[in-house]
Structures are given as C-alpha cells and as structure tokens.
PDB file of C-alpha atoms and ligand atoms in Angstrom:
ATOM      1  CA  UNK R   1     -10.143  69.969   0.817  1.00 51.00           C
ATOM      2  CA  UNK R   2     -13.503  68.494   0.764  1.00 43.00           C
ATOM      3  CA  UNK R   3     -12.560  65.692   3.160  1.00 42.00           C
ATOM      4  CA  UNK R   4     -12.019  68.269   5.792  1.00 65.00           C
ATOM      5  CA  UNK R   5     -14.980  70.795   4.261  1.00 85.00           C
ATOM      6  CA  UNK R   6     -17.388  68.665   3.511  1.00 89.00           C
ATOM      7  CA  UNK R   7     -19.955  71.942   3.423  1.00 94.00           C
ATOM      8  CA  UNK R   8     -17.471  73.905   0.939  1.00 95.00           C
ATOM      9  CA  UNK R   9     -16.390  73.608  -2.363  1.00 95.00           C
ATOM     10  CA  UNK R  10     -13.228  75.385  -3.457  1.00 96.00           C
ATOM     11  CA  UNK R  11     -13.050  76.119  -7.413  1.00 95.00           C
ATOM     12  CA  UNK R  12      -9.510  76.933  -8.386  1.00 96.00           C
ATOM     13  CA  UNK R  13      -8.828  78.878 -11.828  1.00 96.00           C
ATOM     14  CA  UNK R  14      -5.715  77.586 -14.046  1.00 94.00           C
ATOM     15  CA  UNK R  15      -3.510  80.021 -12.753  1.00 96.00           C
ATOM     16  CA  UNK R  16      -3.140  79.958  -9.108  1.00 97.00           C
ATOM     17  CA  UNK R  17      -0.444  78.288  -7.447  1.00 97.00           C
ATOM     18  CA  UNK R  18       0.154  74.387  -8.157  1.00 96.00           C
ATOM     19  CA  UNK R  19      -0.595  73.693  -4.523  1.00 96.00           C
ATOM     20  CA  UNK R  20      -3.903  75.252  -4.284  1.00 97.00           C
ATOM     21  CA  UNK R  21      -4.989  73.954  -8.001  1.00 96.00           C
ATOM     22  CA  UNK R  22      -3.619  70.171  -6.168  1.00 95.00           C
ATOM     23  CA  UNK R  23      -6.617  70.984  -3.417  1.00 96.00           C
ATOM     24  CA  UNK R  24      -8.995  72.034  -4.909  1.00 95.00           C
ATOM     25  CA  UNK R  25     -12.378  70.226  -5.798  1.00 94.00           C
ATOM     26  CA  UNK R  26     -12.446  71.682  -9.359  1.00 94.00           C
ATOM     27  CA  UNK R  27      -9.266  73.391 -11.959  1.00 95.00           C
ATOM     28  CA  UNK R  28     -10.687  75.151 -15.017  1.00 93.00           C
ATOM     29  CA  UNK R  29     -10.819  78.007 -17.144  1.00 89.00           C
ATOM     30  CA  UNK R  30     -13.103  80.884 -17.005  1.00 82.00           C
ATOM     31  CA  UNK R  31     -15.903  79.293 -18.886  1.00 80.00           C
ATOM     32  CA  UNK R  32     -15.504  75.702 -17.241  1.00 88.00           C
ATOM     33  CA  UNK R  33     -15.585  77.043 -13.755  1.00 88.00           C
ATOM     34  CA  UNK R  34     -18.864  79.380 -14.785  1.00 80.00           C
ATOM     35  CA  UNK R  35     -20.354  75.902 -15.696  1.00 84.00           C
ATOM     36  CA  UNK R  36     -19.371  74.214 -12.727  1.00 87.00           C
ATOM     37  CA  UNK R  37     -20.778  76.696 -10.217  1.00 82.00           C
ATOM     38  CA  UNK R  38     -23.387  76.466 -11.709  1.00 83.00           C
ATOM     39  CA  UNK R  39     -24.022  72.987 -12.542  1.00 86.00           C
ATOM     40  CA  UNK R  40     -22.130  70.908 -10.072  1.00 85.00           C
ATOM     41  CA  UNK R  41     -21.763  72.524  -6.950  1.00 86.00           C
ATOM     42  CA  UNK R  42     -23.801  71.008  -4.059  1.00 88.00           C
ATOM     43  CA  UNK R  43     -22.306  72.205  -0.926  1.00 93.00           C
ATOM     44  CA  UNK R  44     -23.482  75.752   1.069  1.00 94.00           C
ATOM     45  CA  UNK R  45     -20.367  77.271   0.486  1.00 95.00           C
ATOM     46  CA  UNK R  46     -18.556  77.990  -2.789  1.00 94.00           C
ATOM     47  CA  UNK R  47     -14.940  79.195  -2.325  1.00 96.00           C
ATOM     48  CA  UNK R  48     -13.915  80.745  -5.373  1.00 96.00           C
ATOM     49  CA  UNK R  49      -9.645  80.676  -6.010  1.00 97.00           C
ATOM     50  CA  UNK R  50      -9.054  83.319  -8.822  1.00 97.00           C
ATOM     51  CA  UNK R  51      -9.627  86.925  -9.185  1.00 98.00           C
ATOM     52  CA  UNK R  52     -12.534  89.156  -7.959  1.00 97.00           C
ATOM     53  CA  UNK R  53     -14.600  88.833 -11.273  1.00 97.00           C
ATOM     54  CA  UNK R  54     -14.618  84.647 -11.028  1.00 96.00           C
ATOM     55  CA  UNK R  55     -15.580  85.298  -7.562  1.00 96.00           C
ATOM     56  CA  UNK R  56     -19.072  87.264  -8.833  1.00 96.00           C
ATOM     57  CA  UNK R  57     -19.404  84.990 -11.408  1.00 95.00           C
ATOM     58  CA  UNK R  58     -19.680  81.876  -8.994  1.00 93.00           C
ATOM     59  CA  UNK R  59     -22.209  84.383  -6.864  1.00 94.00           C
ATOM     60  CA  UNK R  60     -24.291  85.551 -10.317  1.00 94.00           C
ATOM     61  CA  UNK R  61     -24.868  82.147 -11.021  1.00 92.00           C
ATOM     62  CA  UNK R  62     -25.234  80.426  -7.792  1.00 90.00           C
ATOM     63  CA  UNK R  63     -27.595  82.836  -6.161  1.00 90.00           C
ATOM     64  CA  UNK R  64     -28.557  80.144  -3.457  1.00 90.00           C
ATOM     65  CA  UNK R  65     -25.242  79.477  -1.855  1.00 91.00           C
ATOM     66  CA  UNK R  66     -22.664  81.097  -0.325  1.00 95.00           C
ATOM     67  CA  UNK R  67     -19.555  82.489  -2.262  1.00 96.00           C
ATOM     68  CA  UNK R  68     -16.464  83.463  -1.000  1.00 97.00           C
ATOM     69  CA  UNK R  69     -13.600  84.916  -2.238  1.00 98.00           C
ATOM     70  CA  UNK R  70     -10.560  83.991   0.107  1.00 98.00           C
ATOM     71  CA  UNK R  71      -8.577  87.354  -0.862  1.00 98.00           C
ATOM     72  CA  UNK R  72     -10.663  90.812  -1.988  1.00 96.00           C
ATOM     73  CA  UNK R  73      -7.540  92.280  -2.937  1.00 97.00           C
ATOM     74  CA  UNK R  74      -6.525  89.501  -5.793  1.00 98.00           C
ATOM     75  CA  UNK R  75      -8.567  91.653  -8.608  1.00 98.00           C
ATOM     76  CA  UNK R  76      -7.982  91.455 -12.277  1.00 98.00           C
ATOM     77  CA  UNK R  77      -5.988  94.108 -13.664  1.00 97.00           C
ATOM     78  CA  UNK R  78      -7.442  94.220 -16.893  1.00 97.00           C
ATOM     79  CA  UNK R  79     -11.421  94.204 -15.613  1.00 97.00           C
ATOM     80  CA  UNK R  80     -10.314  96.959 -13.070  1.00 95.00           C
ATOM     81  CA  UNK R  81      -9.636  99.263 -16.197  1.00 91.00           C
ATOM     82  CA  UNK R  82     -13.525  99.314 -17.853  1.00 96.00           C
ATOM     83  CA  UNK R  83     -16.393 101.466 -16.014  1.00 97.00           C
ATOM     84  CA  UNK R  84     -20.234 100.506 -16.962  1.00 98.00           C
ATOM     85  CA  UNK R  85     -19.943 104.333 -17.946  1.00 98.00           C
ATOM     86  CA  UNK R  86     -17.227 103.852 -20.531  1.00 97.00           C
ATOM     87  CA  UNK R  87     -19.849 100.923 -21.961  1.00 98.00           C
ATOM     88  CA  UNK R  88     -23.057 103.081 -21.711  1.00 98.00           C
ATOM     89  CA  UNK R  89     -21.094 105.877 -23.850  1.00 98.00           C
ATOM     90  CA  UNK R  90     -19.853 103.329 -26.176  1.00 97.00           C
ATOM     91  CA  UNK R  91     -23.199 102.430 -26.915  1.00 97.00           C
ATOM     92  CA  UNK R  92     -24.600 105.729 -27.319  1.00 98.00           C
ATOM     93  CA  UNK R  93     -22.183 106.002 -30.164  1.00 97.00           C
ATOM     94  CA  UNK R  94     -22.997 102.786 -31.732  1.00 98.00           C
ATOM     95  CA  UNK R  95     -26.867 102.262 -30.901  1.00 97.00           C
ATOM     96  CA  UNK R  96     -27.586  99.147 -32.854  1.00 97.00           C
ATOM     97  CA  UNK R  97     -24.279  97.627 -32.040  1.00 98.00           C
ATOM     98  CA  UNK R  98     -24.397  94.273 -28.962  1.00 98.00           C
ATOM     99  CA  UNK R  99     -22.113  94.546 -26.410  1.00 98.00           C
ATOM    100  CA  UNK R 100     -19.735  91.701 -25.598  1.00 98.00           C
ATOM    101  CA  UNK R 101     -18.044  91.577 -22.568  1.00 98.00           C
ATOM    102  CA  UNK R 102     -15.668  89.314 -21.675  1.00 97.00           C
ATOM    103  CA  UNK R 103     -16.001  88.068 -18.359  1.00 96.00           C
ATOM    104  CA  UNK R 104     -12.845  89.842 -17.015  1.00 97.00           C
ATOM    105  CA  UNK R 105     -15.324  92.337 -16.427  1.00 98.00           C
ATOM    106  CA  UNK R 106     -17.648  93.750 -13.192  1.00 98.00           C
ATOM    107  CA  UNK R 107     -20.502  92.843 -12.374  1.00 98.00           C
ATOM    108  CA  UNK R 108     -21.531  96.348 -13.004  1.00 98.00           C
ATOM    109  CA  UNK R 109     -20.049  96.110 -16.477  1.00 98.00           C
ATOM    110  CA  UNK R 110     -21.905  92.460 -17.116  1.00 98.00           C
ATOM    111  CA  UNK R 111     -25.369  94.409 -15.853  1.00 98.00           C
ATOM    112  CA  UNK R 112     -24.767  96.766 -19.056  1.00 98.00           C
ATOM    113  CA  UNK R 113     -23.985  94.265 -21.565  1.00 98.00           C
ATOM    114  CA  UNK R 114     -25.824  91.840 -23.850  1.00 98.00           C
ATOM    115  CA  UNK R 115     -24.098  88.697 -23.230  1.00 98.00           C
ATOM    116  CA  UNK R 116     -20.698  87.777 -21.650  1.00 97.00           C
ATOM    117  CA  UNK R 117     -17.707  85.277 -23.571  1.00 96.00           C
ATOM    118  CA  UNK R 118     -14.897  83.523 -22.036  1.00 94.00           C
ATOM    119  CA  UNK R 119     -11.510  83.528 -24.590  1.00 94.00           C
ATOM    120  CA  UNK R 120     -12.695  79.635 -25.102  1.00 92.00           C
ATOM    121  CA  UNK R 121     -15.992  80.792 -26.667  1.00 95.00           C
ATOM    122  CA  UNK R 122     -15.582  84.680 -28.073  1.00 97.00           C
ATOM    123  CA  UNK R 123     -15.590  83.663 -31.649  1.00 97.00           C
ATOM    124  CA  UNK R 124     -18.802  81.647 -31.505  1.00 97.00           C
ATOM    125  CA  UNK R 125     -20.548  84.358 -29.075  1.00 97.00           C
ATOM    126  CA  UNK R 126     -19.777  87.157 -31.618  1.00 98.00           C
ATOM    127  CA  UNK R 127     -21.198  84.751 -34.746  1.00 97.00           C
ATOM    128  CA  UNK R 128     -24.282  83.774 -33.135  1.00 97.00           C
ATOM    129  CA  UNK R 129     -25.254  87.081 -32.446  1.00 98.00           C
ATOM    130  CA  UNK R 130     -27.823  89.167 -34.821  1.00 97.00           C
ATOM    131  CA  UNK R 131     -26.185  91.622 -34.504  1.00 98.00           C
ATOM    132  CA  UNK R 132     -23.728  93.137 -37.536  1.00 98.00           C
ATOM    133  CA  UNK R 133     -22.051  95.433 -35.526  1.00 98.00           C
ATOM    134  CA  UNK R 134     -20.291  94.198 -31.667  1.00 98.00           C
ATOM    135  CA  UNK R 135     -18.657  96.376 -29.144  1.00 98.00           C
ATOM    136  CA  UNK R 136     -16.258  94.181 -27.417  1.00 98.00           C
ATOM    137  CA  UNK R 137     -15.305  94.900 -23.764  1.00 98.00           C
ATOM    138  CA  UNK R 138     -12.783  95.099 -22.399  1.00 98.00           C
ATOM    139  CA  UNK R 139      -9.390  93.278 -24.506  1.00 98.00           C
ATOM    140  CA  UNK R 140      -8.643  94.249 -27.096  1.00 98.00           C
ATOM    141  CA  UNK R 141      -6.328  91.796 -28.320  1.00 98.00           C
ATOM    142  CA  UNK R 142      -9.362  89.010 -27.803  1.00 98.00           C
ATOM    143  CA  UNK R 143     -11.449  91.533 -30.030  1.00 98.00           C
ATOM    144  CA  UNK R 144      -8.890  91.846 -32.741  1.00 98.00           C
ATOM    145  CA  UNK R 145      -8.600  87.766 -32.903  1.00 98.00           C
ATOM    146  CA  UNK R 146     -11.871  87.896 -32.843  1.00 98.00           C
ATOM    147  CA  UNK R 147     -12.189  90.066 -35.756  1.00 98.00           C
ATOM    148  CA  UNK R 148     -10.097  87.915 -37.597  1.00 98.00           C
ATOM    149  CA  UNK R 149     -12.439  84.893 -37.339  1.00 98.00           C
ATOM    150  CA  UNK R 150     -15.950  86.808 -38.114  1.00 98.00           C
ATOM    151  CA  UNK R 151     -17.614  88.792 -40.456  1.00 97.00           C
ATOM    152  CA  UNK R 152     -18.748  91.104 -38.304  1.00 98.00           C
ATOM    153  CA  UNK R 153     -17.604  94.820 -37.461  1.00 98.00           C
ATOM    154  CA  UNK R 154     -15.791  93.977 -33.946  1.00 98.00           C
ATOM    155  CA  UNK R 155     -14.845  97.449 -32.144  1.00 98.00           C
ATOM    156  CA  UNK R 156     -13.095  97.338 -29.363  1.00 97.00           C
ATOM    157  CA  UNK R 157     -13.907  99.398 -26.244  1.00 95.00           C
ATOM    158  CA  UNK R 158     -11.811 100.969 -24.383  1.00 94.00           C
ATOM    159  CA  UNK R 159      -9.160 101.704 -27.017  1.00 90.00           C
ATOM    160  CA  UNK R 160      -5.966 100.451 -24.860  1.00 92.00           C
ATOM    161  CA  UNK R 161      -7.506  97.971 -22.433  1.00 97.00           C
ATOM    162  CA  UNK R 162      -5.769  94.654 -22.297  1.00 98.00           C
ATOM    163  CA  UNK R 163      -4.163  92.151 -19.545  1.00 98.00           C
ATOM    164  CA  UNK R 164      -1.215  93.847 -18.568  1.00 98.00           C
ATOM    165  CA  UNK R 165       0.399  90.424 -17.943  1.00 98.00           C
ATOM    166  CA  UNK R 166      -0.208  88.922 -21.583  1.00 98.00           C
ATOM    167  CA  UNK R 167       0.012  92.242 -23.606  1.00 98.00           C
ATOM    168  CA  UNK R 168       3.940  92.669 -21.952  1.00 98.00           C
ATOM    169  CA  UNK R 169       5.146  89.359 -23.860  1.00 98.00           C
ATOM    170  CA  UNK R 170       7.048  89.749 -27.062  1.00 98.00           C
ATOM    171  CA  UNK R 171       7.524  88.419 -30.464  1.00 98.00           C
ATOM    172  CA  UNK R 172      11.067  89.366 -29.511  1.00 98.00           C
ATOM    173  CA  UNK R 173      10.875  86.781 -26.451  1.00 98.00           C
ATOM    174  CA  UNK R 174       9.067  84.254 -28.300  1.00 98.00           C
ATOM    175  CA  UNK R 175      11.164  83.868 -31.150  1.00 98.00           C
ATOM    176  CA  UNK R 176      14.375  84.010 -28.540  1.00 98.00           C
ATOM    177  CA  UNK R 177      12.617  81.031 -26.751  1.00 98.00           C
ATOM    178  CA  UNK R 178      12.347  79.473 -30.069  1.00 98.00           C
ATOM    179  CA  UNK R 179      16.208  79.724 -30.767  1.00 98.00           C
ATOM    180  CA  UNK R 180      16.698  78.116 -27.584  1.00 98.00           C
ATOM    181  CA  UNK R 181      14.271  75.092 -28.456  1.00 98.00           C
ATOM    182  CA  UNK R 182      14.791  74.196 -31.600  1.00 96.00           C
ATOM    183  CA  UNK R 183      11.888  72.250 -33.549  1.00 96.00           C
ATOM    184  CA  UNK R 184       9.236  73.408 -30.493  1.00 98.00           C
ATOM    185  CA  UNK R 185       5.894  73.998 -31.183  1.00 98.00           C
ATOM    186  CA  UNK R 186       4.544  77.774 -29.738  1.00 98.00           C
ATOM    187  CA  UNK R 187       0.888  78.184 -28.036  1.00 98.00           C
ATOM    188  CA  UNK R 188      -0.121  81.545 -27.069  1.00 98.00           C
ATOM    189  CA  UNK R 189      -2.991  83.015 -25.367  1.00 98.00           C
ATOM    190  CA  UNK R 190      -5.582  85.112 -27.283  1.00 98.00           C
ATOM    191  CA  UNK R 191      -4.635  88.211 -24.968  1.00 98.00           C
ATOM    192  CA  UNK R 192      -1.539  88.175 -26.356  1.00 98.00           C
ATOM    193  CA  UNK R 193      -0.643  91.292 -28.847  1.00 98.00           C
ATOM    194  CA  UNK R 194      -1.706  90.326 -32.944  1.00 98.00           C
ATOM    195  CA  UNK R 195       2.352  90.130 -33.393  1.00 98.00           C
ATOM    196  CA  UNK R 196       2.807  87.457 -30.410  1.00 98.00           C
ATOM    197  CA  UNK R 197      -0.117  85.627 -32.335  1.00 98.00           C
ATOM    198  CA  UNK R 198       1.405  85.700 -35.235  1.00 98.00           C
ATOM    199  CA  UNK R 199       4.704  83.779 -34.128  1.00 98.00           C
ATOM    200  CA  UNK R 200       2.598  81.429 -32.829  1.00 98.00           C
ATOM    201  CA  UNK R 201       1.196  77.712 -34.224  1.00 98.00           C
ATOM    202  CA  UNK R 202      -1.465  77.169 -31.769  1.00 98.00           C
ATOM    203  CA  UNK R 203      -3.563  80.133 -30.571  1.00 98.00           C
ATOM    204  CA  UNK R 204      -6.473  79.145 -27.527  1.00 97.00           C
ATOM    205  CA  UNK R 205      -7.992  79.494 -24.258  1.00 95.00           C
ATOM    206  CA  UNK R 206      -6.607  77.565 -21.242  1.00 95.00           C
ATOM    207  CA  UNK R 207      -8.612  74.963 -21.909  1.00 92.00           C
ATOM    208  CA  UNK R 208      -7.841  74.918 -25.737  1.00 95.00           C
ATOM    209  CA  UNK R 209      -4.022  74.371 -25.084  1.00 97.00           C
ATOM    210  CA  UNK R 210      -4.736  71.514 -22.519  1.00 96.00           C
ATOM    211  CA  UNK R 211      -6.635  69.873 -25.040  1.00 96.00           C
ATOM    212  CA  UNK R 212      -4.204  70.766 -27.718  1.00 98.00           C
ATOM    213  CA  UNK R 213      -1.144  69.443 -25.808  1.00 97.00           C
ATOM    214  CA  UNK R 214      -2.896  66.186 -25.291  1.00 97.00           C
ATOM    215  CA  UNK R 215      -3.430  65.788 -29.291  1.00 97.00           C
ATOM    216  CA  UNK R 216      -0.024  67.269 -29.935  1.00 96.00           C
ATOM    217  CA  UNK R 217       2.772  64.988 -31.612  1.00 95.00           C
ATOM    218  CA  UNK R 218       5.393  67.704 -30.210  1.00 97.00           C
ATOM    219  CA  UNK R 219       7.733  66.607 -27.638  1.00 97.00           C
ATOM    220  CA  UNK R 220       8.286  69.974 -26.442  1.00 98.00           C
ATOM    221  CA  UNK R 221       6.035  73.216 -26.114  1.00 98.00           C
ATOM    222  CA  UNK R 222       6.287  76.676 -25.244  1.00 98.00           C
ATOM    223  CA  UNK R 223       3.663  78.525 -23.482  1.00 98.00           C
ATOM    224  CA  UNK R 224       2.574  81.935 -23.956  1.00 98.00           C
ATOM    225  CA  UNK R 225       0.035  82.445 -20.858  1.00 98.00           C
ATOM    226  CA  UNK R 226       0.395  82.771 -17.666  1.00 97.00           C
ATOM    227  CA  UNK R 227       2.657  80.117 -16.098  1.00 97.00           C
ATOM    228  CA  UNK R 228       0.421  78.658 -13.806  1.00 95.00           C
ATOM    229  CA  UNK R 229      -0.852  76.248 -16.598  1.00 96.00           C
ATOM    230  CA  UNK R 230       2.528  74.971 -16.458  1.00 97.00           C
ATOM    231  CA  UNK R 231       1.646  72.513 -14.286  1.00 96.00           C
ATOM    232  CA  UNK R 232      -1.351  71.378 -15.769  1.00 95.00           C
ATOM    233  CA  UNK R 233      -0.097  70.673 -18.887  1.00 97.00           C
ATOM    234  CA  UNK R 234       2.707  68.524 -17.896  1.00 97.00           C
ATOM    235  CA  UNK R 235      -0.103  66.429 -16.108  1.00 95.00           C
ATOM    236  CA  UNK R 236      -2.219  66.229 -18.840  1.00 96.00           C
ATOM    237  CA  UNK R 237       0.504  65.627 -20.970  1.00 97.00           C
ATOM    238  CA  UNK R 238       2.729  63.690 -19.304  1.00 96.00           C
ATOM    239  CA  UNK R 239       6.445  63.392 -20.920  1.00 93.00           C
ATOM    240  CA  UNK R 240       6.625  66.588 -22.876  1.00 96.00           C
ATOM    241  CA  UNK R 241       8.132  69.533 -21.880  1.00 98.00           C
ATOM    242  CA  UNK R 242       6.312  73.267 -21.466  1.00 98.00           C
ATOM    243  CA  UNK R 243       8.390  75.779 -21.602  1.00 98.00           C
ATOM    244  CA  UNK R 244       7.063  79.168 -20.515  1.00 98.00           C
ATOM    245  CA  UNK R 245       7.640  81.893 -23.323  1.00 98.00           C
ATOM    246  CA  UNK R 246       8.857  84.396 -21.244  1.00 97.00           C
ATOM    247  CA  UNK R 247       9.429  83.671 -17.363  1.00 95.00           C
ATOM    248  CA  UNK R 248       7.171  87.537 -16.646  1.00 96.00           C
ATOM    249  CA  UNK R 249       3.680  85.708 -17.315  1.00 98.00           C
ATOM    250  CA  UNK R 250       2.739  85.573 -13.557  1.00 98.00           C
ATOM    251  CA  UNK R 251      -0.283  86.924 -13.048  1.00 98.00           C
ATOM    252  CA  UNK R 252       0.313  88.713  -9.048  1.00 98.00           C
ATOM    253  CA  UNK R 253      -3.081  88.689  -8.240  1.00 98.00           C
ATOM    254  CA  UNK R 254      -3.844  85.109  -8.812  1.00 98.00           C
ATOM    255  CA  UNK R 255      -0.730  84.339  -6.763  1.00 98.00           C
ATOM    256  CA  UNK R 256      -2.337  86.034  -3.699  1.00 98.00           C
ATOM    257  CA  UNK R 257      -4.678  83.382  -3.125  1.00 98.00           C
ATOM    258  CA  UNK R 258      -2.344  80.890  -1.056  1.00 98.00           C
ATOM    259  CA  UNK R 259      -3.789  77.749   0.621  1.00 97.00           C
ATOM    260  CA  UNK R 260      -3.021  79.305   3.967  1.00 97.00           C
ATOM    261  CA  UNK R 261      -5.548  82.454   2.599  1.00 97.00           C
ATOM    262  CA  UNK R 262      -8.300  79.833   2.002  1.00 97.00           C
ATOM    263  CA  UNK R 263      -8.141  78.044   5.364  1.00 96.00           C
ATOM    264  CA  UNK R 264      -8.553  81.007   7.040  1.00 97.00           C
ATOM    265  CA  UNK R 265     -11.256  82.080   4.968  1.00 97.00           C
ATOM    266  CA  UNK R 266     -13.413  79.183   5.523  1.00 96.00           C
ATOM    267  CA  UNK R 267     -12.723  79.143   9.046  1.00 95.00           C
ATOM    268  CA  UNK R 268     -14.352  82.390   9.282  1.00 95.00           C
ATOM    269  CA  UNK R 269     -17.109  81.805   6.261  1.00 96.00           C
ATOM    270  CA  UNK R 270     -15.721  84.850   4.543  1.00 96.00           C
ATOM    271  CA  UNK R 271     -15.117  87.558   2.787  1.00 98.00           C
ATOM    272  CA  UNK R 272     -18.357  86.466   1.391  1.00 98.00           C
ATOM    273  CA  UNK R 273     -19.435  87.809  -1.547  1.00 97.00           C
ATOM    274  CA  UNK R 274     -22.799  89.964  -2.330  1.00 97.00           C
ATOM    275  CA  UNK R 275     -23.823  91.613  -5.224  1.00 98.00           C
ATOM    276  CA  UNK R 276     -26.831  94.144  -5.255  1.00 97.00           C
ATOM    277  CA  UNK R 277     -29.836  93.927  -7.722  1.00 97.00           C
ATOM    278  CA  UNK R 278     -30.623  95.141  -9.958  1.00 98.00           C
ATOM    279  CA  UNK R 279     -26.994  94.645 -11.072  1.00 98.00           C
ATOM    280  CA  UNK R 280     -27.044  90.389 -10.464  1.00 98.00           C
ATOM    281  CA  UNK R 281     -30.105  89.966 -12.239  1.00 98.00           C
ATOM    282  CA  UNK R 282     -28.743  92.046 -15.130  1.00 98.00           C
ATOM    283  CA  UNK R 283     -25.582  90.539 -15.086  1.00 98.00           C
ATOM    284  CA  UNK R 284     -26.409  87.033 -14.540  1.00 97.00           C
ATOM    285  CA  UNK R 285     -28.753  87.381 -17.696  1.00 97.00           C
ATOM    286  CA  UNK R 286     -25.709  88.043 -19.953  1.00 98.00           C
ATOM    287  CA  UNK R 287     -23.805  85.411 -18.254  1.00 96.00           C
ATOM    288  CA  UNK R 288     -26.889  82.912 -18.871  1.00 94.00           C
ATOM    289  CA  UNK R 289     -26.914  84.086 -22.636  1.00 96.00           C
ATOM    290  CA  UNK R 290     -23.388  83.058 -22.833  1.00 95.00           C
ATOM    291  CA  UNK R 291     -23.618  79.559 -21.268  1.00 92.00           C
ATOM    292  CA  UNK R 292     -27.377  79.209 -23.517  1.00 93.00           C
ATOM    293  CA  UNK R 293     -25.169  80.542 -26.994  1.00 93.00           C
ATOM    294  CA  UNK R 294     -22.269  78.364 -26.599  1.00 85.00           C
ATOM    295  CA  UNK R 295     -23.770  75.085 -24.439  1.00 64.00           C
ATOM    296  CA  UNK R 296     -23.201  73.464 -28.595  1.00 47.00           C
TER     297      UNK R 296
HETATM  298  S1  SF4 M   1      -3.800  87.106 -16.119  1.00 58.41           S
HETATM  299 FE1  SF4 M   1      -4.491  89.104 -16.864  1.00 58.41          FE
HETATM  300  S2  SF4 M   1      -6.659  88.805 -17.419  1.00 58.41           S
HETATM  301 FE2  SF4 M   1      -6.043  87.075 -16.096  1.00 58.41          FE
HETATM  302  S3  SF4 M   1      -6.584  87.751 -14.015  1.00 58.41           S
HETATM  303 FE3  SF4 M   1      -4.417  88.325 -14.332  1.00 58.41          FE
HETATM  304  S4  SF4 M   1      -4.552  90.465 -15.060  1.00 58.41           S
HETATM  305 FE4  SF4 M   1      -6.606  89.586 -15.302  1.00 58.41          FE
END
C-alpha cells in the first residue's frame, strides 16, 4: 500500500477482511494501533481500517496529520449505544467513583471520562487507579471480568450495553464446538458473556490470544472472537488449526471497509476525520492516561 502511497499510512484493526489486513502498513488490536498512531506514523495521511471510534482515536492522538476513515458508516455497535449524558448521570450518582471507558466509546464519551482501556489493558487500568470505586463504560461483560481480577467496586454503566457480536455466542455453541474437536483448547474474548468465559481455558484481548497461540502446545484451537483473527493466528501460528466457536462472530461493520473502499478514499483524501475541541483535548487526555498507566 505504501509502495503506491508513499504519503499514507493505512492501519488495519484485527478484524477486517484478510485482504485488507495483507495491505496494510500496520495489523493490531485496539491498544497496539492507539500506540502506533501515535508513535510510528510518519506520513501526512493516516488511513484508519476499523470502526468509527479507531478512526478518532488515530485523529485524538495524531492531531498533526490527516486521518481518514475510508467508510463513515462502519461504526461500532456497541460504542453507538453510550451517550456522554448516560456517563455524566452515572457520575452524579457515584461522585467519587473514576470513569473507565473503554475505547469502543465516542469521542464525546472519552471527553467525559477519566482515562480510557483497551480489553488488553482493563485490569491494570482499573488497579492503578486511586480510585475505590470505577464506573466502567460501556461493556459490561469487560467490567464483570474485570471485577473478577480487582478489588475494587467495578459498576457497570449502562446496565445492558455489550458487543452485540460477542454477547450472541453461547456456552451452548462452545461446548458443541468442543464435541466436535475433541482434546481442543477454547480462547474467548473478554466481551464474551461470564458463562462463555467460563467454558473457556484462555480468556484475552486480540493480542493476548496471538501471543497465547504462539506459546500454546495445542495443535488445535477454537476461537471465540470475531473471525477475522482467524487469519492471523494461523500465521502466527503456523500448523495449528483455529477453529471459530461459532461461524456468527463477524463483526458487519468491520467488513465494510473493503480494499476497493480505501483506494477510493485516498484518491479523494477523505472522509477525513475532525473532531471539535474542547471534546479532543478532553478526550485525548484520557486516552494519554491510558497509554501513560499501562506503557509498564
Ligand atoms: S466486534 Fe463488537 S465491539 Fe468490535 S467493532 Fe464490532 S460491534 Fe464493536
């Protein structure tokens, strides 16, 4: 992509499609791509292959160059269902509480939070914080495996909100997948439901299952996320097999960016993507606590 861009860079998230993660300069989870905007990127243009909230990430933390976001309709379901209002009254209720929100969230949301987390970091966010009592926005299976692993009160805000493509698997279909591969070892995705989590022998991040496959003695593994990691887990881990634990984790959004999509968005230098202050300043503070809290 580069070779023909040599002004853009295009980030790609784990789950878009195998042919635009193949082009693009950088694959990664929510937290590595955060880094890498801000970090490594050198070019004018950043185009950003993921949903709407990766997009304003790349933009809150690369205020100097240009961001855009190939398709404004690929938006994440899950950060589409959390208002900053629902946060402000959340915190009116709990006035000593932080507010942790995960950055499948708005930039509007961000502006009225303390700091962000990624599913790679949450558990070390909500510990290093002073904090006894957290409102976490807006999963709230994240916040209940969070809960799990802290001391602290973790309340989740809104009640219901979740990632409508994680929260639909099973422990029905993962144990069924588990009949049908006898001896397999199952990772799941912290935005999968408390019971899913409990079936499971590996619970992490994106990045935390690449790394895990890599270490793993199993010949076979079945993946509870979305099935876009597919792919990158049979490269990192060459001669295993990853078998999705359901075939309904596709996340439709992320499949909307198509290589074709980000052609013709460079060729025009847009959608770009803007963000009004004093939102980015507030929101790019609880994005820089995040990368400050967990840089160890
Ligand atoms: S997989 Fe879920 S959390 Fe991730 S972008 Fe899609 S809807 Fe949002």
């Amino acid at each position: 992509m580069t070779t023909h861009h040599p002004d853009v860079t295009l980030l790609a998230h784990n789950y878009v499609r195998p042919d635009v993660q193949a082009a693009a300069d950088f694959v990664g989870d929510s937290l590595e791509l955060a880094r890498l905007a801000r970090d490594r990127v050198d070019t004018p243009y950043l185009v950003v292959a993921g949903v709407d909230f990766m997009a304003e990430t790349a933009c809150l933390l690369n205020p100097t160059k240009t961001v855009i976001h190939p398709e404004p309709f690929s938006r994440c379901a899950m950060a589409l269902r959390l208002t900053p209002e629902d946060v402000l009254a959340a915190r009116k209720r709990y006035p000593d509480a932080a507010v942790v929100a995960y950055v499948n969230t708005s930039a509007e949301v961000k502006a009225v939070s303390d700091v962000c987390c990624t599913s790679a970091n949450a558990v070390d966010i909500v510990n290093a914080l002073e904090e006894e009592t957290v409102l976490f926005v807006p999963d709230r299976n994240l916040a209940l495996y969070v809960a799990a692993r802290s001391d602290k009160r973790v309340i989740h805000v809104p009640a219901n909100g979740c990632c409508p493509v994680h929260h639909a698997l099973t422990a029905e279909q993962v144990r069924e997948t588990r009949r049908s591969y006898p001896g397999a070892e199952v990772m799941v995705h912290p935005e999968t439901t408390p019971e899913v989590q409990a079936e499971a022998d590996f619970i992490g991040s994106t990045s935390g299952m690449l790394k895990h496959a890599v270490q793993s003695t199993s010949r076979t593994m079945i993946v509870g996320t979305e099935i876009g990691l597919i792919p990158l887990l049979e490269k990192a881990a060459p001669g295993r097999r990853f078998i999705p634990a359901s075939p309904y984790l596709v996340c439709t959004d992320m499949k909307m960016i198509t290589l074709d999509v980000i052609e013709e968005a460079i060729e025009r230098k847009g959608p770009i993507v803007t963000i009004p202050e004093p939102i980015a300043s507030r929101a790019r503070n609880a994005l820089e606590r995040m990368l400050t809290l967990s840089r160890g």
